[in-house]
Amino acid sequence: MERLSVNFSFFDAVSDNSSTVTEDLLHGLRREVSGVQLREIGNRLRGDFDRLDSFTQFNLTTRWRRAVISCYLSHLAILRDARAHNYSSYLVLEDDADAEVTGYQLRARLRELHTHWPDWRLAYLVSKR
């Protein structure tokens, strides 16, 4: 990023063991996430997920919910920072972003987004591996 003369900042992710990820948030997410999605996650963990009582289902999916909440809180912190600095635009790269993508490729992709979807607000750029 320095080589491309791009201003950047690093943000630490909110740990899923953080005290910020409260039991209230865990229970709240359970209400917000569709039953289908929770069953899908649960079935990946245990084939008999649908036959388990709700307490056991809740405990099995707690780790996944903690990760989702941590990710949400991490991204929210970045959005708040961008708003506080009044940035007109910003780009968030995850820690596993492909370092082989050149600045030219990235700029070309963002220009393409602006050409085809001039009012876009959020885009997930994914590798075609």
mmCIF file with all atom_site columns, N, CA, C and O in Angstrom, residues 97-127:
data_model
loop_
_atom_site.group_PDB
_atom_site.id
_atom_site.type_symbol
_atom_site.label_atom_id
_atom_site.label_alt_id
_atom_site.label_comp_id
_atom_site.label_asym_id
_atom_site.label_entity_id
_atom_site.label_seq_id
_atom_site.pdbx_PDB_ins_code
_atom_site.Cartn_x
_atom_site.Cartn_y
_atom_site.Cartn_z
_atom_site.occupancy
_atom_site.B_iso_or_equiv
_atom_site.pdbx_formal_charge
_atom_site.auth_seq_id
_atom_site.auth_comp_id
_atom_site.auth_asym_id
_atom_site.auth_atom_id
_atom_site.pdbx_PDB_model_num
ATOM 1   N N  . ALA A 1 97  ? -6.316  -11.477 2.575   1.00 0.00 ? 97  ALA A N  1
ATOM 2   C CA . ALA A 1 97  ? -6.419  -10.933 1.217   1.00 0.00 ? 97  ALA A CA 1
ATOM 3   C C  . ALA A 1 97  ? -5.230  -11.395 0.386   1.00 0.00 ? 97  ALA A C  1
ATOM 4   O O  . ALA A 1 97  ? -4.117  -11.570 0.890   1.00 0.00 ? 97  ALA A O  1
ATOM 5   N N  . ASP A 1 98  ? -5.462  -11.595 -0.884  1.00 0.00 ? 98  ASP A N  1
ATOM 6   C CA . ASP A 1 98  ? -4.440  -12.076 -1.807  1.00 0.00 ? 98  ASP A CA 1
ATOM 7   C C  . ASP A 1 98  ? -3.423  -10.968 -2.072  1.00 0.00 ? 98  ASP A C  1
ATOM 8   O O  . ASP A 1 98  ? -3.727  -9.962  -2.694  1.00 0.00 ? 98  ASP A O  1
ATOM 9   N N  . ALA A 1 99  ? -2.215  -11.159 -1.608  1.00 0.00 ? 99  ALA A N  1
ATOM 10  C CA . ALA A 1 99  ? -1.160  -10.153 -1.762  1.00 0.00 ? 99  ALA A CA 1
ATOM 11  C C  . ALA A 1 99  ? -0.648  -10.069 -3.194  1.00 0.00 ? 99  ALA A C  1
ATOM 12  O O  . ALA A 1 99  ? 0.082   -9.151  -3.541  1.00 0.00 ? 99  ALA A O  1
ATOM 13  N N  . GLU A 1 100 ? -1.038  -11.017 -4.045  1.00 0.00 ? 100 GLU A N  1
ATOM 14  C CA . GLU A 1 100 ? -0.556  -11.016 -5.419  1.00 0.00 ? 100 GLU A CA 1
ATOM 15  C C  . GLU A 1 100 ? -1.352  -10.075 -6.316  1.00 0.00 ? 100 GLU A C  1
ATOM 16  O O  . GLU A 1 100 ? -0.970  -9.836  -7.450  1.00 0.00 ? 100 GLU A O  1
ATOM 17  N N  . VAL A 1 101 ? -2.453  -9.552  -5.835  1.00 0.00 ? 101 VAL A N  1
ATOM 18  C CA . VAL A 1 101 ? -3.238  -8.612  -6.623  1.00 0.00 ? 101 VAL A CA 1
ATOM 19  C C  . VAL A 1 101 ? -2.482  -7.292  -6.664  1.00 0.00 ? 101 VAL A C  1
ATOM 20  O O  . VAL A 1 101 ? -2.076  -6.764  -5.638  1.00 0.00 ? 101 VAL A O  1
ATOM 21  N N  . THR A 1 102 ? -2.302  -6.762  -7.858  1.00 0.00 ? 102 THR A N  1
ATOM 22  C CA . THR A 1 102 ? -1.561  -5.509  -7.985  1.00 0.00 ? 102 THR A CA 1
ATOM 23  C C  . THR A 1 102 ? -2.492  -4.317  -7.787  1.00 0.00 ? 102 THR A C  1
ATOM 24  O O  . THR A 1 102 ? -3.710  -4.438  -7.892  1.00 0.00 ? 102 THR A O  1
ATOM 25  N N  . GLY A 1 103 ? -1.901  -3.186  -7.504  1.00 0.00 ? 103 GLY A N  1
ATOM 26  C CA . GLY A 1 103 ? -2.670  -1.950  -7.377  1.00 0.00 ? 103 GLY A CA 1
ATOM 27  C C  . GLY A 1 103 ? -3.418  -1.648  -8.655  1.00 0.00 ? 103 GLY A C  1
ATOM 28  O O  . GLY A 1 103 ? -4.560  -1.197  -8.633  1.00 0.00 ? 103 GLY A O  1
ATOM 29  N N  . TYR A 1 104 ? -2.789  -1.945  -9.804  1.00 0.00 ? 104 TYR A N  1
ATOM 30  C CA . TYR A 1 104 ? -3.440  -1.716  -11.091 1.00 0.00 ? 104 TYR A CA 1
ATOM 31  C C  . TYR A 1 104 ? -4.702  -2.569  -11.209 1.00 0.00 ? 104 TYR A C  1
ATOM 32  O O  . TYR A 1 104 ? -5.758  -2.089  -11.611 1.00 0.00 ? 104 TYR A O  1
ATOM 33  N N  . GLN A 1 105 ? -4.598  -3.846  -10.844 1.00 0.00 ? 105 GLN A N  1
ATOM 34  C CA . GLN A 1 105 ? -5.757  -4.742  -10.925 1.00 0.00 ? 105 GLN A CA 1
ATOM 35  C C  . GLN A 1 105 ? -6.880  -4.272  -10.008 1.00 0.00 ? 105 GLN A C  1
ATOM 36  O O  . GLN A 1 105 ? -8.047  -4.305  -10.377 1.00 0.00 ? 105 GLN A O  1
ATOM 37  N N  . LEU A 1 106 ? -6.511  -3.850  -8.821  1.00 0.00 ? 106 LEU A N  1
ATOM 38  C CA . LEU A 1 106 ? -7.497  -3.385  -7.851  1.00 0.00 ? 106 LEU A CA 1
ATOM 39  C C  . LEU A 1 106 ? -8.199  -2.121  -8.351  1.00 0.00 ? 106 LEU A C  1
ATOM 40  O O  . LEU A 1 106 ? -9.413  -2.011  -8.310  1.00 0.00 ? 106 LEU A O  1
ATOM 41  N N  . ARG A 1 107 ? -7.425  -1.173  -8.828  1.00 0.00 ? 107 ARG A N  1
ATOM 42  C CA . ARG A 1 107 ? -8.014  0.066   -9.376  1.00 0.00 ? 107 ARG A CA 1
ATOM 43  C C  . ARG A 1 107 ? -8.931  -0.232  -10.556 1.00 0.00 ? 107 ARG A C  1
ATOM 44  O O  . ARG A 1 107 ? -9.998  0.351   -10.685 1.00 0.00 ? 107 ARG A O  1
ATOM 45  N N  . ALA A 1 108 ? -8.512  -1.150  -11.427 1.00 0.00 ? 108 ALA A N  1
ATOM 46  C CA . ALA A 1 108 ? -9.334  -1.509  -12.589 1.00 0.00 ? 108 ALA A CA 1
ATOM 47  C C  . ALA A 1 108 ? -10.659 -2.117  -12.131 1.00 0.00 ? 108 ALA A C  1
ATOM 48  O O  . ALA A 1 108 ? -11.725 -1.793  -12.677 1.00 0.00 ? 108 ALA A O  1
ATOM 49  N N  . ARG A 1 109 ? -10.617 -2.969  -11.119 1.00 0.00 ? 109 ARG A N  1
ATOM 50  C CA . ARG A 1 109 ? -11.830 -3.613  -10.615 1.00 0.00 ? 109 ARG A CA 1
ATOM 51  C C  . ARG A 1 109 ? -12.775 -2.585  -9.992  1.00 0.00 ? 109 ARG A C  1
ATOM 52  O O  . ARG A 1 109 ? -13.985 -2.615  -10.204 1.00 0.00 ? 109 ARG A O  1
ATOM 53  N N  . LEU A 1 110 ? -12.212 -1.641  -9.224  1.00 0.00 ? 110 LEU A N  1
ATOM 54  C CA . LEU A 1 110 ? -13.041 -0.605  -8.604  1.00 0.00 ? 110 LEU A CA 1
ATOM 55  C C  . LEU A 1 110 ? -13.636 0.333   -9.657  1.00 0.00 ? 110 LEU A C  1
ATOM 56  O O  . LEU A 1 110 ? -14.793 0.735   -9.552  1.00 0.00 ? 110 LEU A O  1
ATOM 57  N N  . ARG A 1 111 ? -12.853 0.668   -10.694 1.00 0.00 ? 111 ARG A N  1
ATOM 58  C CA . ARG A 1 111 ? -13.398 1.484   -11.797 1.00 0.00 ? 111 ARG A CA 1
ATOM 59  C C  . ARG A 1 111 ? -14.561 0.758   -12.478 1.00 0.00 ? 111 ARG A C  1
ATOM 60  O O  . ARG A 1 111 ? -15.569 1.358   -12.822 1.00 0.00 ? 111 ARG A O  1
ATOM 61  N N  . GLU A 1 112 ? -14.404 -0.540  -12.667 1.00 0.00 ? 112 GLU A N  1
ATOM 62  C CA . GLU A 1 112 ? -15.463 -1.347  -13.281 1.00 0.00 ? 112 GLU A CA 1
ATOM 63  C C  . GLU A 1 112 ? -16.736 -1.304  -12.429 1.00 0.00 ? 112 GLU A C  1
ATOM 64  O O  . GLU A 1 112 ? -17.839 -1.172  -12.951 1.00 0.00 ? 112 GLU A O  1
ATOM 65  N N  . LEU A 1 113 ? -16.577 -1.396  -11.121 1.00 0.00 ? 113 LEU A N  1
ATOM 66  C CA . LEU A 1 113 ? -17.728 -1.301  -10.227 1.00 0.00 ? 113 LEU A CA 1
ATOM 67  C C  . LEU A 1 113 ? -18.436 0.041   -10.398 1.00 0.00 ? 113 LEU A C  1
ATOM 68  O O  . LEU A 1 113 ? -19.656 0.113   -10.505 1.00 0.00 ? 113 LEU A O  1
ATOM 69  N N  . HIS A 1 114 ? -17.656 1.111   -10.430 1.00 0.00 ? 114 HIS A N  1
ATOM 70  C CA . HIS A 1 114 ? -18.242 2.447   -10.573 1.00 0.00 ? 114 HIS A CA 1
ATOM 71  C C  . HIS A 1 114 ? -18.914 2.634   -11.934 1.00 0.00 ? 114 HIS A C  1
ATOM 72  O O  . HIS A 1 114 ? -19.913 3.337   -12.045 1.00 0.00 ? 114 HIS A O  1
ATOM 73  N N  . THR A 1 115 ? -18.392 1.985   -12.961 1.00 0.00 ? 115 THR A N  1
ATOM 74  C CA . THR A 1 115 ? -18.990 2.091   -14.296 1.00 0.00 ? 115 THR A CA 1
ATOM 75  C C  . THR A 1 115 ? -20.327 1.363   -14.366 1.00 0.00 ? 115 THR A C  1
ATOM 76  O O  . THR A 1 115 ? -21.310 1.901   -14.838 1.00 0.00 ? 115 THR A O  1
ATOM 77  N N  . HIS A 1 116 ? -20.349 0.143   -13.870 1.00 0.00 ? 116 HIS A N  1
ATOM 78  C CA . HIS A 1 116 ? -21.564 -0.685  -13.976 1.00 0.00 ? 116 HIS A CA 1
ATOM 79  C C  . HIS A 1 116 ? -22.578 -0.398  -12.880 1.00 0.00 ? 116 HIS A C  1
ATOM 80  O O  . HIS A 1 116 ? -23.774 -0.535  -13.086 1.00 0.00 ? 116 HIS A O  1
ATOM 81  N N  . TRP A 1 117 ? -22.090 -0.074  -11.708 1.00 0.00 ? 117 TRP A N  1
ATOM 82  C CA . TRP A 1 117 ? -22.967 0.200   -10.564 1.00 0.00 ? 117 TRP A CA 1
ATOM 83  C C  . TRP A 1 117 ? -22.496 1.475   -9.873  1.00 0.00 ? 117 TRP A C  1
ATOM 84  O O  . TRP A 1 117 ? -21.856 1.418   -8.821  1.00 0.00 ? 117 TRP A O  1
ATOM 85  N N  . PRO A 1 118 ? -22.824 2.642   -10.433 1.00 0.00 ? 118 PRO A N  1
ATOM 86  C CA . PRO A 1 118 ? -22.281 3.894   -9.907  1.00 0.00 ? 118 PRO A CA 1
ATOM 87  C C  . PRO A 1 118 ? -22.696 4.202   -8.467  1.00 0.00 ? 118 PRO A C  1
ATOM 88  O O  . PRO A 1 118 ? -22.007 4.957   -7.783  1.00 0.00 ? 118 PRO A O  1
ATOM 89  N N  . ASP A 1 119 ? -23.788 3.612   -7.996  1.00 0.00 ? 119 ASP A N  1
ATOM 90  C CA . ASP A 1 119 ? -24.257 3.919   -6.645  1.00 0.00 ? 119 ASP A CA 1
ATOM 91  C C  . ASP A 1 119 ? -23.957 2.814   -5.638  1.00 0.00 ? 119 ASP A C  1
ATOM 92  O O  . ASP A 1 119 ? -24.587 2.744   -4.597  1.00 0.00 ? 119 ASP A O  1
ATOM 93  N N  . TRP A 1 120 ? -22.994 1.957   -5.942  1.00 0.00 ? 120 TRP A N  1
ATOM 94  C CA . TRP A 1 120 ? -22.699 0.850   -5.027  1.00 0.00 ? 120 TRP A CA 1
ATOM 95  C C  . TRP A 1 120 ? -22.194 1.379   -3.706  1.00 0.00 ? 120 TRP A C  1
ATOM 96  O O  . TRP A 1 120 ? -21.557 2.405   -3.612  1.00 0.00 ? 120 TRP A O  1
ATOM 97  N N  . ARG A 1 121 ? -22.520 0.672   -2.637  1.00 0.00 ? 121 ARG A N  1
ATOM 98  C CA . ARG A 1 121 ? -22.118 1.064   -1.297  1.00 0.00 ? 121 ARG A CA 1
ATOM 99  C C  . ARG A 1 121 ? -21.153 0.066   -0.666  1.00 0.00 ? 121 ARG A C  1
ATOM 100 O O  . ARG A 1 121 ? -20.348 0.413   0.148   1.00 0.00 ? 121 ARG A O  1
ATOM 101 N N  . LEU A 1 122 ? -21.274 -1.177  -1.054  1.00 0.00 ? 122 LEU A N  1
ATOM 102 C CA . LEU A 1 122 ? -20.448 -2.220  -0.467  1.00 0.00 ? 122 LEU A CA 1
ATOM 103 C C  . LEU A 1 122 ? -20.215 -3.286  -1.520  1.00 0.00 ? 122 LEU A C  1
ATOM 104 O O  . LEU A 1 122 ? -21.138 -3.661  -2.244  1.00 0.00 ? 122 LEU A O  1
ATOM 105 N N  . ALA A 1 123 ? -18.986 -3.754  -1.620  1.00 0.00 ? 123 ALA A N  1
ATOM 106 C CA . ALA A 1 123 ? -18.680 -4.811  -2.577  1.00 0.00 ? 123 ALA A CA 1
ATOM 107 C C  . ALA A 1 123 ? -17.720 -5.795  -1.935  1.00 0.00 ? 123 ALA A C  1
ATOM 108 O O  . ALA A 1 123 ? -16.803 -5.400  -1.231  1.00 0.00 ? 123 ALA A O  1
ATOM 109 N N  . TYR A 1 124 ? -17.981 -7.056  -2.129  1.00 0.00 ? 124 TYR A N  1
ATOM 110 C CA . TYR A 1 124 ? -17.053 -8.096  -1.699  1.00 0.00 ? 124 TYR A CA 1
ATOM 111 C C  . TYR A 1 124 ? -16.310 -8.555  -2.936  1.00 0.00 ? 124 TYR A C  1
ATOM 112 O O  . TYR A 1 124 ? -16.918 -9.044  -3.880  1.00 0.00 ? 124 TYR A O  1
ATOM 113 N N  . LEU A 1 125 ? -15.015 -8.362  -2.946  1.00 0.00 ? 125 LEU A N  1
ATOM 114 C CA . LEU A 1 125 ? -14.194 -8.806  -4.069  1.00 0.00 ? 125 LEU A CA 1
ATOM 115 C C  . LEU A 1 125 ? -13.607 -10.146 -3.672  1.00 0.00 ? 125 LEU A C  1
ATOM 116 O O  . LEU A 1 125 ? -12.951 -10.276 -2.645  1.00 0.00 ? 125 LEU A O  1
ATOM 117 N N  . VAL A 1 126 ? -13.851 -11.159 -4.503  1.00 0.00 ? 126 VAL A N  1
ATOM 118 C CA . VAL A 1 126 ? -13.431 -12.501 -4.141  1.00 0.00 ? 126 VAL A CA 1
ATOM 119 C C  . VAL A 1 126 ? -12.474 -13.029 -5.198  1.00 0.00 ? 126 VAL A C  1
ATOM 120 O O  . VAL A 1 126 ? -12.625 -12.773 -6.376  1.00 0.00 ? 126 VAL A O  1
ATOM 121 N N  . SER A 1 127 ? -11.525 -13.798 -4.749  1.00 0.00 ? 127 SER A N  1
ATOM 122 C CA . SER A 1 127 ? -10.558 -14.414 -5.640  1.00 0.00 ? 127 SER A CA 1
ATOM 123 C C  . SER A 1 127 ? -11.249 -15.503 -6.456  1.00 0.00 ? 127 SER A C  1
ATOM 124 O O  . SER A 1 127 ? -12.146 -16.175 -5.976  1.00 0.00 ? 127 SER A O  1
#
